[in-house]
Coordinates of C-alpha atoms in Angstrom, one line a residue:
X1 CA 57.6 -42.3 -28.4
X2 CA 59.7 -40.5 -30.7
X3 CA 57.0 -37.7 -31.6
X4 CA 57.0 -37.8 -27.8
X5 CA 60.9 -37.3 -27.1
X6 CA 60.4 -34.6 -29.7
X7 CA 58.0 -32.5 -27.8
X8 CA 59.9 -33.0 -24.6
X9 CA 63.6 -32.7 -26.2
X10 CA 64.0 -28.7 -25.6
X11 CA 63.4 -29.4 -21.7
X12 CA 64.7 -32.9 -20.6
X13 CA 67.7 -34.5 -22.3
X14 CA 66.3 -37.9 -23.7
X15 CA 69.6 -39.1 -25.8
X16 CA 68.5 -42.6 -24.0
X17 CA 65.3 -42.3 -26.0
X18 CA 66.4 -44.6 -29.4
X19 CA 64.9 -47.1 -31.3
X20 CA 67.9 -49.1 -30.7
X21 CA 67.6 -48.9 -26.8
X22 CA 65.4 -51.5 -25.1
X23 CA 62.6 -49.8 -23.2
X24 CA 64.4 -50.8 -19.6
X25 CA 67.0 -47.9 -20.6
X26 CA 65.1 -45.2 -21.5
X27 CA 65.3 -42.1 -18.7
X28 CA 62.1 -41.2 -16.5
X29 CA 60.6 -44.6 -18.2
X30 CA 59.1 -47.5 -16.9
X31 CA 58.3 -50.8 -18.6
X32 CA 56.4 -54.0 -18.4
X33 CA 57.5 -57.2 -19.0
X34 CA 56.3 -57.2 -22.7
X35 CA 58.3 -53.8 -23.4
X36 CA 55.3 -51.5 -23.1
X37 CA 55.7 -48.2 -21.4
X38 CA 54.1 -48.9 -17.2
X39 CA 55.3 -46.1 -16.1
X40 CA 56.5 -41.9 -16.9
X41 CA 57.9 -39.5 -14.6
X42 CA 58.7 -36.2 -16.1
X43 CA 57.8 -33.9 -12.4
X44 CA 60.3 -30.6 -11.9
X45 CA 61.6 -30.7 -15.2
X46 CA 60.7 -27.0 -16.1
X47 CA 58.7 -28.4 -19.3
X48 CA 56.6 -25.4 -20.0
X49 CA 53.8 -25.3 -22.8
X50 CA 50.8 -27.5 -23.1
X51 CA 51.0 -31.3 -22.0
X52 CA 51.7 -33.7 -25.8
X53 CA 48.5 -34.9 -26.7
X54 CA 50.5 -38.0 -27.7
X55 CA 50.1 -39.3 -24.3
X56 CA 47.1 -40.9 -24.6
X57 CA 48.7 -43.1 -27.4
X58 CA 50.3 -44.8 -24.4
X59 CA 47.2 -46.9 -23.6
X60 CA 49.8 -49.5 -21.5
X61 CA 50.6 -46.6 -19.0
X62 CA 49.8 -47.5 -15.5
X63 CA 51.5 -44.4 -14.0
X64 CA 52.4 -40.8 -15.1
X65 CA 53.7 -37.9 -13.1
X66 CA 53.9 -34.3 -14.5
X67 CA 54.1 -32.3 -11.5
X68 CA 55.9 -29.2 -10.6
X69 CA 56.5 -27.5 -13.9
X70 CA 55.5 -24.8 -16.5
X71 CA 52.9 -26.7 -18.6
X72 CA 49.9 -24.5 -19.1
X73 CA 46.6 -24.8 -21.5
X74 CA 43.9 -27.0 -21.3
X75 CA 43.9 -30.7 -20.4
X76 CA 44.1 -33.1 -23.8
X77 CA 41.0 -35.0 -24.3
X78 CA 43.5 -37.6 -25.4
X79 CA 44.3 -39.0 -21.7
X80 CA 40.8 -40.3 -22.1
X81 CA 42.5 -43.0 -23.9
X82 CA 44.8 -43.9 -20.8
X83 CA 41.6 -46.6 -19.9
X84 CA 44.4 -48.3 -18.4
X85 CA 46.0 -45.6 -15.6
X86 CA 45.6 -45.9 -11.7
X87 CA 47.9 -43.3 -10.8
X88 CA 47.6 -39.7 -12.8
X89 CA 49.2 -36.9 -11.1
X90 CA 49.7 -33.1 -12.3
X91 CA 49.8 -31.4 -9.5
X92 CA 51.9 -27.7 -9.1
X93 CA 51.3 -26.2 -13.1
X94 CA 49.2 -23.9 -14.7
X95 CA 46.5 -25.5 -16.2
X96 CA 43.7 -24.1 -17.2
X97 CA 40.0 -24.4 -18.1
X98 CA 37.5 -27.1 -17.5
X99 CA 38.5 -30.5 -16.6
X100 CA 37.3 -32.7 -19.4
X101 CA 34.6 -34.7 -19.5
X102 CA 36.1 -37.5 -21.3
X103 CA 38.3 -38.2 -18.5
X104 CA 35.5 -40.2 -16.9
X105 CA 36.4 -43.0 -19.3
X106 CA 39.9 -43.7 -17.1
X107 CA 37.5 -46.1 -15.0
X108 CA 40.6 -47.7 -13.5
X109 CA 42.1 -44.7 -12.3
X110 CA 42.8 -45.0 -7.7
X111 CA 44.5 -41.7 -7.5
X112 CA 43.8 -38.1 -9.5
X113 CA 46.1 -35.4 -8.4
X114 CA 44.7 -32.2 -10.0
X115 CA 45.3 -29.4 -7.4
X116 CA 47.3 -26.2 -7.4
X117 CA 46.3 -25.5 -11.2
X118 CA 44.0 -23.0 -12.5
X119 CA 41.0 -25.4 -13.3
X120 CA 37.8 -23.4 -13.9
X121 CA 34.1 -24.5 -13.6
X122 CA 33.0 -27.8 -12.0
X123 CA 33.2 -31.6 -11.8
X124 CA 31.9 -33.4 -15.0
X125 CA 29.1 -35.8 -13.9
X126 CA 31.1 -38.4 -15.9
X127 CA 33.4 -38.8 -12.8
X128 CA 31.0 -41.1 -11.3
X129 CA 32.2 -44.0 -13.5
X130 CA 35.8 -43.5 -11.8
X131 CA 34.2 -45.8 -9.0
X132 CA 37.8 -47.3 -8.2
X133 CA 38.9 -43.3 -7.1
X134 CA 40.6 -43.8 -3.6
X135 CA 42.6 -40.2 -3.9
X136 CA 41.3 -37.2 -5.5
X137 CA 42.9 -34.1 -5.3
X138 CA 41.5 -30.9 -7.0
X139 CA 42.4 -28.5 -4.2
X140 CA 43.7 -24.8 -4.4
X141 CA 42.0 -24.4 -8.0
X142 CA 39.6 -21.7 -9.0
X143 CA 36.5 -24.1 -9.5
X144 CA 33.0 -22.2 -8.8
X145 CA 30.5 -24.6 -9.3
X146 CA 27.9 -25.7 -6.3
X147 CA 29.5 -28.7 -4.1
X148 CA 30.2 -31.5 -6.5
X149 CA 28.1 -34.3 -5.9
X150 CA 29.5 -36.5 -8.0
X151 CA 32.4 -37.3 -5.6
X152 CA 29.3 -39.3 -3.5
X153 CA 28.8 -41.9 -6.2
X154 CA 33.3 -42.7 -5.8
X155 CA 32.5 -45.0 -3.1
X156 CA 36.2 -46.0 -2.7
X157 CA 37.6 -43.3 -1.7
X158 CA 40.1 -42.0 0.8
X159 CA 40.9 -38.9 0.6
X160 CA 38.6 -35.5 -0.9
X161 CA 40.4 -32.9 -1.5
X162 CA 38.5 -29.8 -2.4
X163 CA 39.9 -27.3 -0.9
X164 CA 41.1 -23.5 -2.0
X165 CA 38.1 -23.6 -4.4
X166 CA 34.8 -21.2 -5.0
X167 CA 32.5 -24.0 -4.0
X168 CA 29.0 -23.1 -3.0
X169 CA 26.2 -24.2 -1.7
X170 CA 25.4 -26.7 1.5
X171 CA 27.4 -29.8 2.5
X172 CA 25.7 -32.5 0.8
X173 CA 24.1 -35.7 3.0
X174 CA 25.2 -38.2 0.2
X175 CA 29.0 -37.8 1.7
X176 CA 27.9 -40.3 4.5
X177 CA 27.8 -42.8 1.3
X178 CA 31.8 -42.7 1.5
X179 CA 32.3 -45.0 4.5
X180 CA 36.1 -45.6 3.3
X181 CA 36.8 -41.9 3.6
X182 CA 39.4 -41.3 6.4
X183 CA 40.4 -37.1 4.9
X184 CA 37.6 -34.5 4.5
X185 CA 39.2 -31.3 3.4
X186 CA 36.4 -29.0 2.0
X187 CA 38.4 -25.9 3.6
X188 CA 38.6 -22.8 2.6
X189 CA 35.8 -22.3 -0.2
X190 CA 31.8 -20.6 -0.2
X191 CA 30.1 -23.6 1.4
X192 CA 27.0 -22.4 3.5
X193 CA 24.0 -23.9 5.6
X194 CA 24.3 -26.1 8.3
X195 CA 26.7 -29.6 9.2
X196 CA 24.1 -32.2 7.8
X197 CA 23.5 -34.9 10.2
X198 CA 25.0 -37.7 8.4
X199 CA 28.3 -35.7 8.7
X200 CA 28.2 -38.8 11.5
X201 CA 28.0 -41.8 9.4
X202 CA 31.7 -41.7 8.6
X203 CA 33.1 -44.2 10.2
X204 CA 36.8 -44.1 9.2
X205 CA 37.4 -40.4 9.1
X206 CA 40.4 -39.3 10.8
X207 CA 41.0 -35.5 9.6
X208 CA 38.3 -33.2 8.8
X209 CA 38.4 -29.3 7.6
X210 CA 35.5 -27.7 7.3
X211 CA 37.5 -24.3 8.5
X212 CA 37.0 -21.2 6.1
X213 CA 33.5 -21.2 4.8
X214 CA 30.2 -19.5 5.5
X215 CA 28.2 -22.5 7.7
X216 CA 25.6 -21.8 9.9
X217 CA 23.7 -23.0 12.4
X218 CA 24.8 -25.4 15.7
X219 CA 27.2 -28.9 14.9
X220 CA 24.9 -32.1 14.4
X221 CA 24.5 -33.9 17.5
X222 CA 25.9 -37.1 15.6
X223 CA 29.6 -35.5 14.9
X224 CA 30.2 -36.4 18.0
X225 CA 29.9 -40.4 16.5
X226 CA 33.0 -39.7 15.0
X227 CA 35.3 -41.9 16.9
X228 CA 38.0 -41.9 15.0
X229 CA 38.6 -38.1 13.9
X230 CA 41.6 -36.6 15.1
X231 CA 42.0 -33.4 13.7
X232 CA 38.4 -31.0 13.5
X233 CA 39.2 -27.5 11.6
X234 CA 36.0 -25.5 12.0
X235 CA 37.3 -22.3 12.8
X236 CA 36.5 -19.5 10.8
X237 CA 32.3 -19.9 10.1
X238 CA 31.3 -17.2 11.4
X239 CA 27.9 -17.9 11.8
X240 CA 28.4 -21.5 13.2
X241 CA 27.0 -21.1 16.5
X242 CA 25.4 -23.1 19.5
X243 CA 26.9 -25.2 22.5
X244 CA 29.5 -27.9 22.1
X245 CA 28.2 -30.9 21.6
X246 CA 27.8 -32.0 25.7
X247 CA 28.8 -35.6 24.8
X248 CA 31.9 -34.3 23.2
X249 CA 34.0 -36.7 24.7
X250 CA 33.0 -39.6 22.9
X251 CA 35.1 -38.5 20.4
X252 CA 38.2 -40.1 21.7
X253 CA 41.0 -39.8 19.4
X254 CA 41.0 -36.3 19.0
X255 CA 44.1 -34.8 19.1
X256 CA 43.5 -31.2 17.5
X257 CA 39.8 -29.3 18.3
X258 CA 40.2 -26.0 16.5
X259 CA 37.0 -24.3 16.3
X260 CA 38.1 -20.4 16.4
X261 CA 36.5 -17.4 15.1
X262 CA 33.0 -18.6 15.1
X263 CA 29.7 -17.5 17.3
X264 CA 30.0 -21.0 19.5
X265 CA 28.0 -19.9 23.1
X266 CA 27.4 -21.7 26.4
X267 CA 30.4 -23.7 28.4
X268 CA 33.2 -26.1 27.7
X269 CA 31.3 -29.7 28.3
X270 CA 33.6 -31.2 31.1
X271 CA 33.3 -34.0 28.7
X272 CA 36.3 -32.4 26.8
X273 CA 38.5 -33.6 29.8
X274 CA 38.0 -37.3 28.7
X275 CA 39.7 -36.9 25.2
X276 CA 43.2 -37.4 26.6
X277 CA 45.0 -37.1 23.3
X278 CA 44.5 -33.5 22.7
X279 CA 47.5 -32.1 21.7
X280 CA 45.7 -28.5 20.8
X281 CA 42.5 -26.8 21.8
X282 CA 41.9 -23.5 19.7
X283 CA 38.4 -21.7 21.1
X284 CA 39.5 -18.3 20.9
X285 CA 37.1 -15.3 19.8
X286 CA 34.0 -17.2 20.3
X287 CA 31.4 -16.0 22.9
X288 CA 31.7 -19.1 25.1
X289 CA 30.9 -18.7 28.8
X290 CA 31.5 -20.1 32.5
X291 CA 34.7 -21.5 33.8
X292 CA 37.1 -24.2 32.5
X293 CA 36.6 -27.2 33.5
X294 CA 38.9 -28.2 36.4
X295 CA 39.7 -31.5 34.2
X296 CA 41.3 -30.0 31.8
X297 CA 44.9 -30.6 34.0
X298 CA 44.3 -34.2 32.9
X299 CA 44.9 -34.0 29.4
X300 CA 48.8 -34.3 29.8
X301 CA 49.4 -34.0 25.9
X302 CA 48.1 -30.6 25.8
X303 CA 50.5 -28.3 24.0
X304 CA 48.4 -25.0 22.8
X305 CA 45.0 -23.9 24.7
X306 CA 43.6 -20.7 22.9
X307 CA 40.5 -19.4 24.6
X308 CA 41.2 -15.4 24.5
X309 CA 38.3 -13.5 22.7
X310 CA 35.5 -15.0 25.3
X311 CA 33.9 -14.6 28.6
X312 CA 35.1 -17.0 30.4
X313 CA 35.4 -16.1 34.0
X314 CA 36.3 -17.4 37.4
X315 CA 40.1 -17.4 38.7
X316 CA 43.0 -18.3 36.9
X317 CA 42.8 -22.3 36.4
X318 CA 45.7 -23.6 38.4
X319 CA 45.9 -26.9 36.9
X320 CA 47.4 -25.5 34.0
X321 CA 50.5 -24.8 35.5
X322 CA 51.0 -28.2 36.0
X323 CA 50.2 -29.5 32.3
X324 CA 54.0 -31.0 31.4
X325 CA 53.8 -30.2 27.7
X326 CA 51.9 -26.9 27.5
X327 CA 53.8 -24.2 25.8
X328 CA 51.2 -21.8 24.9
X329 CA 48.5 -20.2 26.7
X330 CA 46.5 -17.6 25.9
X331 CA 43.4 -16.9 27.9
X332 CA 43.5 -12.6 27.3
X333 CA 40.3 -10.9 26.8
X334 CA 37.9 -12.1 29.2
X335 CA 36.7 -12.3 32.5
X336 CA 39.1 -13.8 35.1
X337 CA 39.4 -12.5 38.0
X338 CA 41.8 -12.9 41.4
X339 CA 45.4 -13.7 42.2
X340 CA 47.5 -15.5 40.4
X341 CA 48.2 -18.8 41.8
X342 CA 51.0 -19.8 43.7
X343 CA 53.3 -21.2 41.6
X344 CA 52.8 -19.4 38.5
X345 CA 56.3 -17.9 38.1
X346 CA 58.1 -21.4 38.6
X347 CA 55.7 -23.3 36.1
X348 CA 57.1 -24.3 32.7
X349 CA 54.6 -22.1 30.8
X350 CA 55.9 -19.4 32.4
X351 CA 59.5 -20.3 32.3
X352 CA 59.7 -21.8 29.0
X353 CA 56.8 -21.1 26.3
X354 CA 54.2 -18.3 26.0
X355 CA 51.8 -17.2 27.9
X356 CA 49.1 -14.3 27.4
X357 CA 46.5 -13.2 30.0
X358 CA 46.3 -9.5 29.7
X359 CA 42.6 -7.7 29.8
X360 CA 41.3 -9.9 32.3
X361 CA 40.4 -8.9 36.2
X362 CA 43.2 -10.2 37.8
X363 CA 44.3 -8.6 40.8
X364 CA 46.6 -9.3 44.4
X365 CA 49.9 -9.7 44.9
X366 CA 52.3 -11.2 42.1
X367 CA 55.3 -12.3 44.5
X368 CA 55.2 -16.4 44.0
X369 CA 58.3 -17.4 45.5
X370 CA 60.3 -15.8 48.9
X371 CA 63.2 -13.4 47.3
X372 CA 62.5 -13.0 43.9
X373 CA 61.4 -9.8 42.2
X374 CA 57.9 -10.9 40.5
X375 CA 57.9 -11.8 37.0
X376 CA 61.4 -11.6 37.2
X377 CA 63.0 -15.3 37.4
X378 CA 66.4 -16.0 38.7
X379 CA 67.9 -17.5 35.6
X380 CA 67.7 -14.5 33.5
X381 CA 69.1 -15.5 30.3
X382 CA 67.0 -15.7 26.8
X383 CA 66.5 -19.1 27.1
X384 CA 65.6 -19.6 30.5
X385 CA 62.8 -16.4 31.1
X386 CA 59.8 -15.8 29.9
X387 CA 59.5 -16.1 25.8
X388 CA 56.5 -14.2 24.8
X389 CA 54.7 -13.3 28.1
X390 CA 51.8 -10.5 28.6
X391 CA 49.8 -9.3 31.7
X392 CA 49.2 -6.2 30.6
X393 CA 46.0 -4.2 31.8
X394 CA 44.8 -6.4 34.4
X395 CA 45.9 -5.3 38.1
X396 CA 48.4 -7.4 39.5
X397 CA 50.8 -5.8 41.9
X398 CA 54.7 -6.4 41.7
X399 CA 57.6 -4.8 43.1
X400 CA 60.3 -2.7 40.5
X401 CA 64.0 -3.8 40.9
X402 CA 67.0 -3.5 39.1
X403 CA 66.9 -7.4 38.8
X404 CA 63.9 -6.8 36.6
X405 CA 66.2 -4.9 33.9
X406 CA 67.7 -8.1 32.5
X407 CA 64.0 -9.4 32.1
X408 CA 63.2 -8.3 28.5
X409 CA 60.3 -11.4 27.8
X410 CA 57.3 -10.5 29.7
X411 CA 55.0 -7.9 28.6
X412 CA 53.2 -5.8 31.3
X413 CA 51.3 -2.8 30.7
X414 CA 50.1 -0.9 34.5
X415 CA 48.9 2.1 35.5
X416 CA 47.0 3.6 37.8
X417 CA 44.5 5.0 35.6
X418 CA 44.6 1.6 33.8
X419 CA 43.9 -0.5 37.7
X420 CA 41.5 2.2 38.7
X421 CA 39.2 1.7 35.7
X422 CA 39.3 -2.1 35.8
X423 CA 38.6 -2.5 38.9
X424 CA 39.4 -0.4 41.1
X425 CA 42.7 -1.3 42.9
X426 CA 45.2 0.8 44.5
X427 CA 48.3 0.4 41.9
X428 CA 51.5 2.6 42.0
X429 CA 53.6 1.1 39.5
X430 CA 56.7 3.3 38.3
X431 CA 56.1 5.4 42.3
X432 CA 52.8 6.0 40.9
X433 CA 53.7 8.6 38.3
X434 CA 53.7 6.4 35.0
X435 CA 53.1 3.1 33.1
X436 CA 55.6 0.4 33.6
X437 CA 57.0 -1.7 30.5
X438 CA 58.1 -4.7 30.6
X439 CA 59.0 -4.9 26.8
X440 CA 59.3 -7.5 25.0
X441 CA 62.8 -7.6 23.4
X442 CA 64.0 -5.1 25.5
X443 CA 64.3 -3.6 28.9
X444 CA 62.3 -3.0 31.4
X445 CA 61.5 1.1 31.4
X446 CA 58.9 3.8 33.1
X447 CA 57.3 5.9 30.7
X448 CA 56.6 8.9 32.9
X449 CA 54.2 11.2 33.5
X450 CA 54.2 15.2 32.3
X451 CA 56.2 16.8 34.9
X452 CA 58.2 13.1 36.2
X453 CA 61.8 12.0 35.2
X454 CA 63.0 8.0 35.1
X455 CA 65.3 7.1 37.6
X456 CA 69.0 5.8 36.3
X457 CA 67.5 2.6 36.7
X458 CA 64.5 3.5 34.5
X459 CA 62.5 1.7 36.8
X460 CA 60.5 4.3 39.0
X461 CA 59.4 8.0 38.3
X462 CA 60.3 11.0 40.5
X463 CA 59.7 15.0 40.0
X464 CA 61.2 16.7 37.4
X465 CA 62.9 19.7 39.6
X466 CA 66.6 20.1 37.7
X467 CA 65.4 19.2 34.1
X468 CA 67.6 16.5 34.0
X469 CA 67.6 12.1 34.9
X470 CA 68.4 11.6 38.6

């Protein structure tokens, strides 16, 4: 310990650190019964350097924590030594190189925290003796080997964290041998092919990201055997394509289903209106088709529906406006056509979150409610109006008012050019000589045509005949 305290002296003050001290008193130390060192804590001391090889003469150590500093340099082959450690955590530092092989000789080890280093090349194949593994974390690394296999033969485990890696290769089948596993995260790395179809035979898995790689191919029927999953990150494979699974709503604790930014085609199952949990449904800038499933004004916990980047068509789904906790709602760039419903402006994700529906085909009056201006709500203050709102380029009509100026949240972009080429409606925003704004973040003004003035009210356009605002 004193070779030890020497190596650590110019970071952490260790004055407790004495031969004359019982072990009980010694700082960031831990002890068993017999005086042996259980347990060492030296995380967020700023200890730069390479970790003391003089570790691994602490063969009693149960626990050590390292995390959150400078150390830097290879891992010591010395911790192979340690045949005694559960817990080994490094997390947050700058090591470097290839994880050693030796360390497959700490058999007893239940949690290995390796991620957000600089680790190079792969898993050693030695690993599959740390059968007791329940956590193992080697995320945000620079590790470029094909997918480790090895991680299949840790039968306890938990949790698999591999993400922020250069992982390659397919998702292996002989994952489905982890029936403990309850956290997936293989995000974010090289990974192609398609889902195997054991991805099903996990029984206990609650959150799995898959999100960020280059997977191809539609989802395995079985996924949808996953009864216990709540959060599903796919979004981001490109090349993942296919319809939704159409018994997608046996998965019933689901509570996030983001899939964005992939080549998913055909409808929303209406099966998607039995998960009643979800609390966020992310399809955007997929090529999905049809309608939305009038259901989906069931699933009371939804917060965020993304489905912009589609074509999806039919008229705007009414139910929404009734969904108590949705906050945002973005269904631009596809499409819907028709009038808004009645009761759009009163609804709370119009009066209180964010709501974008601009390139679409709707049309017809916007007037909701007897009295008020459209889009322009009676409690005008910042946190009463619309947050982040945009209709822009579709053809709704509305009526310009001075009440409007105080309305700086919703975002509307018309004109006629813009009306006439969408579909052909007969649109005179601004008196018909100019696009309307309805900025967000600031007042409500006419940009006017060559040859047309704003009125002092910026809301309408008239001839220029003086040169100056009328």
């Amino acid at each position: 310990m004193m070779e030890l305290k020497a190596a650590l002296t110019p970071y952490i003050n260790l004055t407790s650190w004495t031969a004359t001290n019982p072990c009980a008193a010694w700082w960031l130390i831990t002890c068993w019964t017999n005086g042996l060192v259980r347990r060492m804590d030296i995380s967020s001391k700023a200890i730069q350097g390479n970790l003391p090889s003089v570790i691994g003469n602490l063969t009693s150590l149960d626990e050590f924590f390292a995390t959150t500093n400078w150390l830097q340099g290879p891992l010591p082959d010395s911790f192979s030594q340690l045949t005694a450690i559960k817990n080994l955590q490094l997390f947050k530092n700058y090591f470097e190189g290839p994880i050693p092989a030796s360390w497959g000789n700490m058999k007893n080890l239940v949690q290995l925290h390796l991620n957000l280093n600089y680790f190079s090349g792969g898993l050693p194949d030695t690993f599959s003796q740390l059968t007791n593994m329940q956590k193992f974390y080697v995320s945000s690394n620079m590790l470029n080997t094909s997918f480790p296999t090895v991680v299949c033969t840790m039968k306890n485990l938990r949790e698999l964290r591999l993400s922020y890696n250069r992982f390659t290769g397919s998702v292996p089948s002989c994952l489905s041998s982890l029936s403990y596993l309850y956290y997936l995260y293989i995000d974010t790395n090289q990974l192609t092919g398609s889902l195997p179809a054991t991805i099903g035979s996990l029984p206990a898995l609650q959150n799995l990201f898959i999100n960020q790689n280059s997977l191809n191919g539609p989802l395995p029927p079985t996924i949808t055997k996953l009864t216990n999953l709540r959060i599903l990150f796919m979004s981001s494979n490109p090349y993942l394509d296919g319809p939704l699974p159409s018994d997608l709503g046996n998965m019933v604790s689901l509570t996030d289903f983001v899939m964005e930014f992939a080549a998913f085609n055909g409808t929303i199952p209406d099966s998607i209106t039995k998960l009643t949990r979800l609390s966020r449904i992310l399809l955007d800038n997929c090529r999905f088709t049809g309608s939305i499933p009038q259901g989906i004004s069931n699933l009371n916990a939804l917060t965020v529906l993304y489905l912009e980047g589609n074509r999806f068509h039919g008229s705007f789904p009414a139910g929404l406006l009734t969904l108590p906790k949705l906050n945002l709602l973005n269904l631009h760039d596809n499409q819907f056509s028709g009038p808004l419903p009645s009761g759009f402006l009163n609804s709370t994700i119009v009066t209180a979150g964010q709501i974008n529906i601009h390139h679409n085909y709707f049309n017809g009056p916007a007037t909701v409610v007897a009295g008020i201006s459209p889009y322009c709500p009676k409690d005008q203050t910042r946190n009463g109006v619309f947050y982040q709102s945009s209709l822009a380029y579709n053809c709704v009509k509305y009526s310009s008012t001075s009440a409007c100026a105080l309305a700086p949240r919703i975002e509307t972009q018309l004109s006629p050019t813009t009306c006439q080429a969408f579909c052909g409606a007969d649109v005179a925003p601004c008196g018909g000589h100019g696009t309307c704004w309805f900025g967000i973040g600031r007042s409500v003004s006419c940009d006017c045509d060559p040859g047309y003035v704003p009125t002092l009210d910026g809301l309408s356009c008239v001839a220029d005949t003086t040169g100056v605002v009328v």
